[in-house]
XYZ file of C-alpha atoms in Angstrom:
301
model
C 83.450 114.159 83.800
C 84.710 116.122 86.826
C 85.687 119.706 86.012
C 88.987 120.718 87.596
C 90.249 124.253 88.021
C 93.985 124.862 88.378
C 95.138 127.459 90.895
C 98.572 128.400 89.552
C 99.336 131.511 91.580
C 98.573 132.404 95.173
C 96.410 135.243 93.898
C 94.235 132.755 91.975
C 92.891 131.527 95.319
C 92.665 134.990 96.850
C 90.720 136.454 93.928
C 88.130 133.671 94.286
C 87.275 135.155 97.689
C 87.903 138.781 96.696
C 90.912 139.024 99.002
C 93.893 141.241 98.218
C 97.481 139.987 98.336
C 100.555 141.804 99.642
C 103.118 139.489 98.043
C 102.865 137.432 94.818
C 104.313 134.280 96.436
C 102.806 134.266 99.936
C 99.596 135.390 101.575
C 97.868 135.102 104.956
C 94.152 135.765 105.280
C 91.245 135.849 107.650
C 88.738 134.314 105.248
C 85.799 136.002 106.971
C 87.046 139.252 105.433
C 86.366 137.904 101.944
C 83.272 137.210 99.883
C 82.802 134.281 97.543
C 83.024 135.017 93.844
C 80.346 132.685 92.510
C 80.784 133.412 88.814
C 82.420 130.053 88.170
C 82.314 126.733 89.934
C 84.564 123.701 89.499
C 83.926 120.329 91.077
C 87.618 119.995 91.933
C 90.537 122.374 92.450
C 94.199 121.553 91.836
C 96.705 123.592 93.867
C 100.123 124.539 92.473
C 101.302 125.999 95.782
C 101.213 125.090 99.479
C 98.093 125.833 101.483
C 97.373 125.580 105.205
C 93.787 126.170 106.280
C 92.563 126.671 109.818
C 88.950 125.614 109.402
C 86.300 126.649 111.895
C 82.573 126.030 112.124
C 80.476 123.638 110.042
C 80.192 125.735 106.886
C 83.247 124.208 105.265
C 83.053 123.839 101.478
C 85.838 121.231 101.208
C 84.817 117.591 101.360
C 86.895 116.274 104.263
C 84.908 113.200 105.282
C 86.517 113.393 108.721
C 85.216 112.116 112.036
C 84.516 114.118 115.181
C 87.668 114.199 117.264
C 88.590 115.553 120.671
C 89.958 118.894 119.468
C 87.051 120.927 118.137
C 88.395 124.488 118.393
C 89.909 124.249 114.928
C 91.216 121.876 112.314
C 94.375 122.438 110.285
C 94.357 121.043 106.763
C 97.563 120.949 104.690
C 97.768 120.927 100.890
C 100.866 120.543 98.714
C 101.425 121.473 95.060
C 99.683 119.007 92.773
C 96.977 118.014 95.233
C 93.342 118.101 94.167
C 90.540 119.134 96.513
C 86.959 118.161 95.720
C 84.458 120.930 96.320
C 80.942 120.321 97.534
C 77.859 122.313 96.576
C 78.350 125.965 97.472
C 75.308 127.852 98.612
C 74.990 131.353 97.196
C 74.846 132.770 100.724
C 78.008 130.934 101.842
C 80.360 133.060 103.970
C 84.008 131.938 104.177
C 85.185 131.399 107.735
C 88.646 130.481 108.994
C 92.222 131.406 108.145
C 94.586 130.520 105.329
C 98.345 130.566 104.791
C 99.338 130.187 101.143
C 102.902 130.067 99.851
C 104.434 129.142 96.510
C 107.555 126.920 96.263
C 109.350 129.763 94.468
C 109.261 131.677 97.758
C 111.786 129.470 99.526
C 114.117 128.387 96.718
C 117.689 128.789 97.943
C 116.677 128.758 101.616
C 116.933 126.125 104.349
C 113.208 125.439 104.003
C 113.755 124.222 100.437
C 115.988 121.485 101.878
C 113.629 120.515 104.702
C 110.122 120.932 103.230
C 109.952 117.188 102.459
C 110.335 116.460 106.191
C 106.871 117.889 106.826
C 105.136 114.709 105.687
C 101.726 115.942 106.865
C 101.394 117.801 103.539
C 100.756 114.363 102.022
C 98.266 113.151 104.633
C 94.689 112.412 103.625
C 91.944 114.847 104.582
C 90.596 112.606 107.373
C 94.103 112.672 108.890
C 93.888 116.428 109.453
C 95.386 118.077 112.540
C 92.876 118.829 115.297
C 94.179 121.494 117.639
C 93.237 122.737 121.080
C 92.229 126.304 121.912
C 95.741 127.079 123.172
C 97.345 125.629 120.044
C 94.903 127.534 117.860
C 95.949 130.815 119.447
C 99.604 130.021 118.791
C 98.781 129.321 115.129
C 96.949 132.640 114.832
C 99.883 134.471 116.463
C 102.291 132.974 113.928
C 99.958 133.847 111.058
C 99.830 137.395 112.395
C 103.645 137.627 112.473
C 103.790 136.627 108.806
C 101.008 139.069 107.897
C 102.768 141.871 109.786
C 106.011 141.205 107.938
C 104.207 141.252 104.578
C 102.517 144.532 105.513
C 105.899 146.027 106.380
C 106.828 146.303 102.731
C 109.350 144.254 100.772
C 113.032 144.876 101.558
C 116.200 142.750 101.636
C 115.115 141.119 104.914
C 111.540 140.269 103.894
C 112.088 136.881 102.289
C 114.325 135.597 105.078
C 111.927 136.686 107.832
C 108.774 135.425 106.115
C 110.336 132.045 105.319
C 111.730 131.773 108.863
C 108.260 132.339 110.320
C 106.697 129.785 107.978
C 109.347 127.271 108.997
C 108.691 128.014 112.688
C 104.973 127.444 112.118
C 105.648 124.089 110.402
C 107.890 122.991 113.275
C 105.066 123.699 115.719
C 102.732 121.661 113.503
C 105.122 118.713 113.798
C 104.876 119.062 117.578
C 101.073 119.223 117.407
C 100.939 116.078 115.261
C 103.198 114.292 117.757
C 100.698 115.255 120.455
C 97.819 114.005 118.315
C 99.523 110.641 117.800
C 100.009 110.354 121.582
C 96.404 111.240 122.488
C 95.171 108.540 120.095
C 97.441 105.841 121.455
C 94.628 103.274 121.757
C 93.549 103.707 118.129
C 97.184 103.723 116.982
C 97.955 100.451 118.746
C 95.039 98.910 116.884
C 96.602 100.043 113.612
C 99.956 98.491 114.601
C 98.371 95.186 115.593
C 96.371 94.952 112.363
C 99.500 95.822 110.377
C 101.572 93.068 112.003
C 98.820 90.471 111.550
C 98.257 91.460 107.943
C 101.994 91.466 107.199
C 102.408 87.930 108.529
C 99.334 86.758 106.612
C 100.579 88.424 103.415
C 103.737 86.330 103.472
C 102.344 83.082 104.865
C 99.356 82.833 102.498
C 101.375 83.244 99.320
C 100.426 86.826 98.457
C 104.091 87.769 98.396
C 104.792 85.291 95.593
C 101.768 86.600 93.683
C 102.047 90.364 94.315
C 105.722 90.856 95.199
C 107.425 91.953 98.391
C 105.003 93.725 100.738
C 105.009 97.519 100.554
C 104.141 100.233 103.054
C 101.537 101.562 100.619
C 99.713 98.216 100.530
C 99.163 98.111 104.309
C 98.367 101.843 104.514
C 95.648 101.465 101.873
C 94.314 98.415 103.693
C 93.645 100.634 106.736
C 92.419 103.629 104.711
C 95.452 105.728 105.603
C 97.922 107.634 103.479
C 101.388 106.077 103.207
C 103.000 109.052 104.970
C 100.540 109.112 107.877
C 100.758 105.336 108.292
C 104.571 105.441 108.188
C 104.754 108.289 110.704
C 102.290 106.541 113.023
C 104.279 103.279 112.973
C 107.542 105.155 113.553
C 106.178 107.097 116.531
C 104.587 104.015 118.132
C 107.451 101.560 117.637
C 110.596 103.584 116.999
C 111.061 101.754 113.695
C 109.860 102.662 110.235
C 107.109 100.607 108.620
C 109.594 99.542 105.947
C 111.999 98.279 108.643
C 109.138 96.274 110.168
C 108.419 94.691 106.802
C 112.062 93.850 106.142
C 112.598 92.444 109.646
C 109.559 90.189 109.267
C 110.781 89.004 105.860
C 114.150 88.112 107.344
C 112.651 86.235 110.323
C 110.479 84.134 108.019
C 113.449 83.641 105.671
C 115.510 82.240 108.559
C 112.796 79.664 109.249
C 112.576 78.667 105.587
C 116.367 78.350 105.259
C 116.254 75.501 107.813
C 114.274 73.463 105.268
C 116.910 71.645 103.186
C 114.278 70.805 100.530
C 113.974 74.469 99.543
C 116.531 76.207 97.385
C 117.495 79.767 98.253
C 115.955 80.946 94.983
C 112.628 79.312 95.926
C 112.704 81.062 99.285
C 113.396 84.390 97.600
C 110.405 83.962 95.251
C 108.126 82.867 98.108
C 109.003 86.086 99.951
C 108.105 88.160 96.904
C 111.550 88.996 95.545
C 111.667 89.232 91.780
C 115.376 88.475 91.731
C 117.117 86.134 94.249
C 120.145 88.428 94.412
C 117.958 91.168 95.913
C 116.953 88.759 98.664
C 120.606 87.802 99.221
C 121.613 91.461 99.476
C 118.897 92.309 102.035
C 119.574 89.175 104.088
C 123.305 89.857 104.286
C 122.668 93.496 105.188
C 120.298 92.539 108.024
C 121.971 89.361 109.351
C 125.625 89.850 108.504
C 125.825 86.598 106.559
C 124.632 85.541 103.123
C 121.698 83.070 103.149
C 124.082 80.350 101.973
C 126.515 81.042 104.813
C 123.647 81.222 107.351
C 122.401 77.805 106.183
C 125.850 76.276 106.611
C 126.115 77.586 110.192
C 122.942 75.834 111.331
């Protein structure tokens, strides 16, 4: 059975590397300044706060399973509350190397970031979908980390929370830009994902899987390509301008239009063949997309 250690507070992580914290809800560290506390070892660690790690070098203790990409000056890995990281064997002489930004959700309650944190979907990406940054981007990340560290060192006053949260939000906005760049530089690989998605979607419906498994979901096709649902959805959106769910619904409607021409099929049969559990759900989607009910569409043709 895998042993899992829960990191509840930001300081729970910091104490593992003998690093001091300046604020109970947020911390920024150069990990090379710490030393590993090897008194206990868990095979997996569950985070209860957000973590962003700028990993450098090959001595990484997290099991990423990632490939070698074009940007080798640093890799940014994002963790959200509730995520579990599997830890490989740690050598007694291991020296932490890299940088970490840790912040608890309590930090930004009541702020704009609390309303927008869900927009940063990269917190739910898989480890092999990490952000690979250039030397110039890495320096910008370190500058932003330094601004947050400087503010924490200033001492807590009435402006501290607002300024720290604002700098974290600025950092996350830059990360969105970096991910957009990463999607662009991998255009060839991304187009392959889109093509496989469209072929698989058509096959899913035409071969009867929809009747057996239900209407196709984004998660099904993401898993098929070994991608997280969020990364897959963001990739499809950036490449096509439409969400993966819109692609699925549009394909369902196009196939439905073809089936409606067959007078031998009832509308309920068509709905079940497309994976709808209830025909009225099919009718609602069709009318929303086409402007007519399936019955009305049939009568017009």
